[in-house]
Tab-separated table of C-alpha atoms in Angstrom:
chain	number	residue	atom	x	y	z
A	3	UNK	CA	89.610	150.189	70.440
A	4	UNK	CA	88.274	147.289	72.185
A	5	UNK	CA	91.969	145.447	72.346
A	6	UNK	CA	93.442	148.859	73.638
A	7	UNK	CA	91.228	149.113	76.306
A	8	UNK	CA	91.840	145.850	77.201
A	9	UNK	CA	95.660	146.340	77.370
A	10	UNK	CA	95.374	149.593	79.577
A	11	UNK	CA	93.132	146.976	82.197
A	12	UNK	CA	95.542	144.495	82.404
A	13	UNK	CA	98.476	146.934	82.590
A	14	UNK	CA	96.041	148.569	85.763
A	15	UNK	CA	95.473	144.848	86.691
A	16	UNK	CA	99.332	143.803	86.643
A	17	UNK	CA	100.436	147.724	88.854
A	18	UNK	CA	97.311	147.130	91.242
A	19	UNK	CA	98.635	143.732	91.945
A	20	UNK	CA	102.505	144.598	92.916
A	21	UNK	CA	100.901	147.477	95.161
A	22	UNK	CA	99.238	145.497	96.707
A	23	UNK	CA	102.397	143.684	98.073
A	24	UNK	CA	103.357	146.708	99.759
A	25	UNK	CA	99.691	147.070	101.379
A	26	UNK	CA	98.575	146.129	105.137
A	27	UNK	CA	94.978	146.463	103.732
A	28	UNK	CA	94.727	143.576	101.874
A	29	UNK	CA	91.087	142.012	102.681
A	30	UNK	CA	88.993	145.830	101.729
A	31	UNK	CA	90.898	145.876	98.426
A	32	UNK	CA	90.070	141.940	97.816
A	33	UNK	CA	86.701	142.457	98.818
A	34	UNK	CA	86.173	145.375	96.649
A	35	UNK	CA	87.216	142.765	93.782
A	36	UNK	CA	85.164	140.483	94.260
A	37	UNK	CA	81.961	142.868	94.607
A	38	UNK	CA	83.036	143.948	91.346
A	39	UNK	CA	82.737	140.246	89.889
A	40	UNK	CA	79.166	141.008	90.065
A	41	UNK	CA	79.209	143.757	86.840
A	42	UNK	CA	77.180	143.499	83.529
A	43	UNK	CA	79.900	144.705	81.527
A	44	UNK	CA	82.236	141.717	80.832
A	45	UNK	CA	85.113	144.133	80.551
A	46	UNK	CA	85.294	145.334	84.419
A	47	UNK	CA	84.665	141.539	85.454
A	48	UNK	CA	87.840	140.981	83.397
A	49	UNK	CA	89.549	143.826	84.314
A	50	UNK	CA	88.254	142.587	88.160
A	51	UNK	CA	89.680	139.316	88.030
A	52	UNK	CA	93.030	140.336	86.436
A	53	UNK	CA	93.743	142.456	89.358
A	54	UNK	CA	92.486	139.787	91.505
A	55	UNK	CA	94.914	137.644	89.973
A	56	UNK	CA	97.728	139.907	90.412
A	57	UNK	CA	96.963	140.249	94.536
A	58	UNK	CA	96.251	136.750	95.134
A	59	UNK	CA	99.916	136.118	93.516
A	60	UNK	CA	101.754	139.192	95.481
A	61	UNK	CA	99.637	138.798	98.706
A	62	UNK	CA	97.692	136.122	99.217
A	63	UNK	CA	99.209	134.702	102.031
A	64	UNK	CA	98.465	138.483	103.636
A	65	UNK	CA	94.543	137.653	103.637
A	66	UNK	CA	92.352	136.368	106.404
A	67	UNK	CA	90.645	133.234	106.672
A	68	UNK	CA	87.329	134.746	106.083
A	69	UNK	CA	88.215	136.506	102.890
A	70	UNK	CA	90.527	133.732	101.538
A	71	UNK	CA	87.127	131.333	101.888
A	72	UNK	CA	84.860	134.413	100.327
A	73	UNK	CA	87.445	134.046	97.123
A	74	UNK	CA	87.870	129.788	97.305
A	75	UNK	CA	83.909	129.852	97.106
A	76	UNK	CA	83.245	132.807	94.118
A	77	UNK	CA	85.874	131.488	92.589
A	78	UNK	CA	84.363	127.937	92.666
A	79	UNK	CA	81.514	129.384	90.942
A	80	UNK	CA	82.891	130.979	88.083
A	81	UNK	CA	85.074	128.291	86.439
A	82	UNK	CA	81.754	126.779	85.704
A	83	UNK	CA	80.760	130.002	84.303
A	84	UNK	CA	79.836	130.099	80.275
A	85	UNK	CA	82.066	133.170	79.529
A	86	UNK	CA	85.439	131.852	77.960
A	87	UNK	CA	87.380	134.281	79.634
A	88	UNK	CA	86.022	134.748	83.113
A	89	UNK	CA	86.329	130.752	82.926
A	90	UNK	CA	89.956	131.080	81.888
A	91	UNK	CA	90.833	133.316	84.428
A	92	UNK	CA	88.915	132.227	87.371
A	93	UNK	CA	90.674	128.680	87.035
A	94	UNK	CA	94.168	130.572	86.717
A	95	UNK	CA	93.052	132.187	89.946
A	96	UNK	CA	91.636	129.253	91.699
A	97	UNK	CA	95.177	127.390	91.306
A	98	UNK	CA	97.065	130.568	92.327
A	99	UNK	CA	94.343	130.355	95.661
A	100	UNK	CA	94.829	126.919	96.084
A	101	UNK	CA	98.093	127.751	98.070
A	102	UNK	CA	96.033	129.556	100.518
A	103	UNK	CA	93.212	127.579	101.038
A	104	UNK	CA	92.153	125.709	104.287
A	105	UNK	CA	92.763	122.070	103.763
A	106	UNK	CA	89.142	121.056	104.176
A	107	UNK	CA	88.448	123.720	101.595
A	108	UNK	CA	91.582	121.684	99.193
A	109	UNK	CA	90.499	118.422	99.804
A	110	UNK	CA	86.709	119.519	98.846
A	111	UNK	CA	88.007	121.161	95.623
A	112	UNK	CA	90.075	118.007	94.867
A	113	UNK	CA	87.468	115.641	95.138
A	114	UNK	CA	84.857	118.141	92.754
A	115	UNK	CA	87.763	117.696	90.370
A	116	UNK	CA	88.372	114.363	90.092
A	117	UNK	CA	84.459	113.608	89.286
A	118	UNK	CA	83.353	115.287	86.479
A	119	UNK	CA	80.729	113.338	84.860
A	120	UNK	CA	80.145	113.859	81.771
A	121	UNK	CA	76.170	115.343	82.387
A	122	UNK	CA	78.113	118.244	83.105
A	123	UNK	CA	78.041	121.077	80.557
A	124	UNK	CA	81.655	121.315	78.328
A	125	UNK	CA	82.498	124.467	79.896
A	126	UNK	CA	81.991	122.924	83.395
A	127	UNK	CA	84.080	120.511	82.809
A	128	UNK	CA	86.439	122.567	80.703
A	129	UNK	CA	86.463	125.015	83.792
A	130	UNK	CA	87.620	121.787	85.960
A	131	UNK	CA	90.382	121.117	83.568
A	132	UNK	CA	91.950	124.534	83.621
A	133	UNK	CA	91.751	124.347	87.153
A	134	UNK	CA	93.737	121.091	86.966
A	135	UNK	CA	96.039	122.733	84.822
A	136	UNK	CA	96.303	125.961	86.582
A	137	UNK	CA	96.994	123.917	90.090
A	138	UNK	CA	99.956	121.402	88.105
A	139	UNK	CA	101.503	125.280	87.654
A	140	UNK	CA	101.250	127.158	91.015
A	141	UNK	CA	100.726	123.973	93.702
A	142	UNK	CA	100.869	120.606	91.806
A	143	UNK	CA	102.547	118.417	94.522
A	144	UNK	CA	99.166	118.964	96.577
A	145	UNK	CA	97.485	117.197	93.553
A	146	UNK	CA	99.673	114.388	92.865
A	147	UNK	CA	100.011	113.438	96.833
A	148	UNK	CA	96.301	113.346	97.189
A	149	UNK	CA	93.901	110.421	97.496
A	150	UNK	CA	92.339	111.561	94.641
A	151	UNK	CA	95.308	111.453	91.942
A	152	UNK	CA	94.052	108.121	90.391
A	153	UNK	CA	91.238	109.980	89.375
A	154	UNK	CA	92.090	113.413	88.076
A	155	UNK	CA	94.545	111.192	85.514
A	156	UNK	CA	91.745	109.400	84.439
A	157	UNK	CA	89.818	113.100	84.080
A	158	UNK	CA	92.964	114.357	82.116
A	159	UNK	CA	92.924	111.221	79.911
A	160	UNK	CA	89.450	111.593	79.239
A	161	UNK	CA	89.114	115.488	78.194
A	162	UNK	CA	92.394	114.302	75.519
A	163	UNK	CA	89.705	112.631	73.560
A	164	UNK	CA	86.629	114.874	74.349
A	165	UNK	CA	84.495	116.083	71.375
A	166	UNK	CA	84.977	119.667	72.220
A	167	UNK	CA	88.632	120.964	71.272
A	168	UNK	CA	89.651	123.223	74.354
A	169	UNK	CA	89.290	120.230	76.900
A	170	UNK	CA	91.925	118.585	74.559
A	171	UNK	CA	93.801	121.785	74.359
A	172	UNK	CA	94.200	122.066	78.181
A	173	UNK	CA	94.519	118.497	78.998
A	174	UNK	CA	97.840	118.508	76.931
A	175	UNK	CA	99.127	121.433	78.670
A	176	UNK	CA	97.982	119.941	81.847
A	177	UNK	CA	99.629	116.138	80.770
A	178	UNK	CA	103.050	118.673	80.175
A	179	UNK	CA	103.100	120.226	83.826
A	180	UNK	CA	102.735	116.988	85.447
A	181	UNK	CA	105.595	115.476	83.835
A	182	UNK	CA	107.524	118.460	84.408
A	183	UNK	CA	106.963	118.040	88.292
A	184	UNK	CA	106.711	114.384	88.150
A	185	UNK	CA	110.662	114.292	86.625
A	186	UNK	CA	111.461	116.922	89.274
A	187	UNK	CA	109.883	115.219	92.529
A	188	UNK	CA	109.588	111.868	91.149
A	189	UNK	CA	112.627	110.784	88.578
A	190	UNK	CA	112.832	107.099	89.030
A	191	UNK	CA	109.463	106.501	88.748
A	192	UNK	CA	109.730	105.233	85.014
A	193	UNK	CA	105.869	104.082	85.083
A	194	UNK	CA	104.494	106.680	85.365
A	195	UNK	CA	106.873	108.661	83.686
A	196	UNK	CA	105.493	106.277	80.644
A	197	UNK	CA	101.651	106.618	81.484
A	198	UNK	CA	102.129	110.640	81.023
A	199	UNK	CA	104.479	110.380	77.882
A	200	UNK	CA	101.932	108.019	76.318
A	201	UNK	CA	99.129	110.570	76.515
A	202	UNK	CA	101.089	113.601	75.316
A	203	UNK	CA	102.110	110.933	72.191
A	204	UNK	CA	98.645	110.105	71.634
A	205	UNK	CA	97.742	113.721	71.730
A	206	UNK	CA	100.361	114.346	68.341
A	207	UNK	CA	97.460	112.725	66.744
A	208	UNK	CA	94.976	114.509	67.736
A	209	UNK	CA	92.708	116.261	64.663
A	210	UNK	CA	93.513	119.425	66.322
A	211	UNK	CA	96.745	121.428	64.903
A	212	UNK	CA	96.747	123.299	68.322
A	213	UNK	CA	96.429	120.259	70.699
A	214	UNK	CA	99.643	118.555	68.371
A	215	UNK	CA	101.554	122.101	69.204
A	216	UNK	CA	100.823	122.075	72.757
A	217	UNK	CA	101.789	118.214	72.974
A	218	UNK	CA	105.023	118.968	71.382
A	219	UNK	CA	105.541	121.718	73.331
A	220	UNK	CA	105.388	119.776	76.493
A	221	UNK	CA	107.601	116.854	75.263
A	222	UNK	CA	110.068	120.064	74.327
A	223	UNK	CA	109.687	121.101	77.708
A	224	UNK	CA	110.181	117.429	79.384
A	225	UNK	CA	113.025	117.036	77.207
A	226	UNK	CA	115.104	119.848	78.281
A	227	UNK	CA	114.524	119.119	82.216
A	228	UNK	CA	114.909	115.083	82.216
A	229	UNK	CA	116.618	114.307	78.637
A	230	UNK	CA	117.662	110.773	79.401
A	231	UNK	CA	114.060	109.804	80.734
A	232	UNK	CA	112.902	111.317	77.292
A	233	UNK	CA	115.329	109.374	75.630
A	234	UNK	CA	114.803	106.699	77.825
A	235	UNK	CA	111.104	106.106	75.983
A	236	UNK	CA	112.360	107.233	72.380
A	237	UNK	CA	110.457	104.344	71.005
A	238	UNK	CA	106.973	105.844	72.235
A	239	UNK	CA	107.477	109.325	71.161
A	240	UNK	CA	109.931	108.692	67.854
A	241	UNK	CA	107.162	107.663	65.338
A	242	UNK	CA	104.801	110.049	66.172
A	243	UNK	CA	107.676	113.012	66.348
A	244	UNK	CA	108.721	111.982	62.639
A	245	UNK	CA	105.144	112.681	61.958
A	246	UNK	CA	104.676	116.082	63.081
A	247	UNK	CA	107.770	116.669	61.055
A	248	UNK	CA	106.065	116.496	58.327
A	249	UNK	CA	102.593	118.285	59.668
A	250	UNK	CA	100.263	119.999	56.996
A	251	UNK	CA	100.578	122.798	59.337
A	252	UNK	CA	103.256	125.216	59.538
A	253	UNK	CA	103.229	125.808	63.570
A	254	UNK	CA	103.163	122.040	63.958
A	255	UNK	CA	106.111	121.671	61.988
A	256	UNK	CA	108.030	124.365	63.536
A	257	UNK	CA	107.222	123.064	66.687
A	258	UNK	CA	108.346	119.567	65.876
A	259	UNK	CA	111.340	120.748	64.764
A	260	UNK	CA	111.854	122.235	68.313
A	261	UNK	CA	110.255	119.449	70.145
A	262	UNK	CA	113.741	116.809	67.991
A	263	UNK	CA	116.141	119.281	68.638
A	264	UNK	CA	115.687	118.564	72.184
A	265	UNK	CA	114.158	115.008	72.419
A	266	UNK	CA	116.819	113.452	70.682
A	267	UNK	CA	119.593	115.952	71.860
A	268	UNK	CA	120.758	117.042	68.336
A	269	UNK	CA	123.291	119.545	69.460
A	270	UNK	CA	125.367	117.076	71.981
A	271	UNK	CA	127.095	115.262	69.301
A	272	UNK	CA	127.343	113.355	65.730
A	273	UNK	CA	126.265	110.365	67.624
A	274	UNK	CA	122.941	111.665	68.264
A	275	UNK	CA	121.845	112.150	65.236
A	276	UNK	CA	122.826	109.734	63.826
A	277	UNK	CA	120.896	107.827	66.344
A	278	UNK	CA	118.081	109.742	65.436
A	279	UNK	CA	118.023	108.597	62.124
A	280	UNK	CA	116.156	105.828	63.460
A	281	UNK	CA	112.929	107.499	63.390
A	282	UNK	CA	113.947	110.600	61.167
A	283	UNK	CA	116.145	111.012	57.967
A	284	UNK	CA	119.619	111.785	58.495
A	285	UNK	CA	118.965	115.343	56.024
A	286	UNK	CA	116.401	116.473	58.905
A	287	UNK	CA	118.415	115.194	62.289
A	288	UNK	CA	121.346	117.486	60.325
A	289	UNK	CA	119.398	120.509	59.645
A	290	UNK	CA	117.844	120.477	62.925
A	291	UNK	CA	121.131	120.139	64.597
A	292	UNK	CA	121.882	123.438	63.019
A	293	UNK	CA	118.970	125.430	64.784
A	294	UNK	CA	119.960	127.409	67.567
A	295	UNK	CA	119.498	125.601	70.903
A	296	UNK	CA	117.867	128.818	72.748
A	297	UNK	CA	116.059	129.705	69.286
A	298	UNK	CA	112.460	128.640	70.915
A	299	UNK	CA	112.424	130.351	74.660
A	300	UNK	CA	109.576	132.093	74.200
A	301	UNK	CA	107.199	129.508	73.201
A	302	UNK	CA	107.996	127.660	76.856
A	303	UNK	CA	105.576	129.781	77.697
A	304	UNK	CA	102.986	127.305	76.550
A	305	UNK	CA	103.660	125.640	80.318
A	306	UNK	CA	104.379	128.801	82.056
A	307	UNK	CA	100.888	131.170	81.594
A	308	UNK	CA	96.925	129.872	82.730
């Protein structure tokens, strides 16, 4: 009952937010929202920021200063806030806003999230993190122009070996965006192209089945947008690939499988796998040549929700 009237919210969430597209009354409906935020009943605060999402993404360029500021600052709040799920979504939102924001407000927020020491709570930090994330997704070239770069790497490096297993979780997705961009806006730049494939390999280690998923997942991903950089440092990401291959866990494996199909560019040619054979036997490279090269669309969406 509980997951039913959850789906009916978002569905409200997801309409409210295409309206509101069409609306020249933006800043009541936004304000409304956020009064909302203020509920007991975890439900309408998730049902709240849902359709908060949905406006910000459909029409937040149509709000005013004031309001825009009203939603950097609540917003600011709640990724630091101990529910999993109003933390989840408030950092999805706060990337989404990030567009929006003044640029005293942006360079504020960037500097919060490039400090994040670790006296902080886990789900302050982890809150940071997704916000990270959430900003390599809707606005990342803000992030990786900024002063403060250096430092939110070294806060993504650090949450891939933090105790608590969602900071890992989200760094790797995080790690996978910013090589996604980084290849797009960036695809000479073999160093750092390196430094970012490094952690993602380090994270097919991790103790975590999930974290090894979303790693591979985001090599996948870097594979099928820059496959000769990918190639390019086979020697990094070939051992640990041959591992997952052979995962105690199903997902990983399937993943993996995936992850080679695209990495080592199975389906272009003989010559490629038998170049893969380096780092995998030549009865694998052949029955992963064999898998459909569309088979695994729906899993990009690893990089493409939060």
């Amino acid at each position: 009952m509980l997951f039913k009237r959850r789906i009916v919210r978002s569905s409200a969430a997801l309409a409210l937010g295409k309206l509101s597209a069409l609306s020249t009354r933006v800043d009541p409906l936004v304000g409304d929202l956020l009064s909302s935020l203020q509920a007991s009943d975890s439900g309408v605060r998730e049902a709240s920021l849902s359709a908060l999402e949905g406006v910000l993404k459909h029409a937040g360029k149509s709000l005013s200063s004031a309001v825009r500021t009203r939603v950097y600052l609540h917003l600011k709040d709640l990724i630091r806030n101990d529910d999993d799920q109003v933390r989840i979504s408030a950092a999805s939102i706060l990337g989404i806003t990030s567009q929006y924001v003044e640029d005293d407000q942006l360079s504020e927020l960037l500097q919060e999230l490039s400090n994040l020491p670790l006296s902080l709570s886990w789900s302050a930090r982890h809150g940071s993190i997704l916000t990270i994330s959430s900003m390599l997704r809707h606005n990342p070239s803000v992030i990786c122009t900024s002063p403060e770069f250096p430092s939110i790497l070294d806060q993504l490096k650090s949450a891939l070996t933090d105790e608590k297993f969602p900071l890992r979780e989200t760094s790797a997705k995080a790690f996978g965006r910013l090589l996604i961009h980084k290849f797009r806006s960036d695809p000479s730049n073999s160093s750092v192209h390196s430094d970012i494939i490094s952690s993602l390999v380090s994270a097919l280690h991790d103790d975590s089945s999930e974290v090894r998923r979303k790693a591979l997942s985001a090599i996948k991903a870097g594979s099928k947008e820059n496959s000769s950089a990918i190639l390019a440092h086979m020697n990094i990401i070939g051992p640990a690939l041959a591992e997952c291959l052979k995962d105690g866990s199903t997902p990983v494996r399937l993943a993996a499988e995936r992850c080679a199909l695209h990495a080592f560019q199975l389906t272009k040619g003989p010559e490629n796998v038998q170049a893969a054979q380096k780092f995998i036997t030549g009865l694998d490279a052949r029955r992963i040549s064999k898998i459909p090269e569309n088979s695994d669309d729906s899993d990009s969406e690893d990089l493409a929700s939060g």
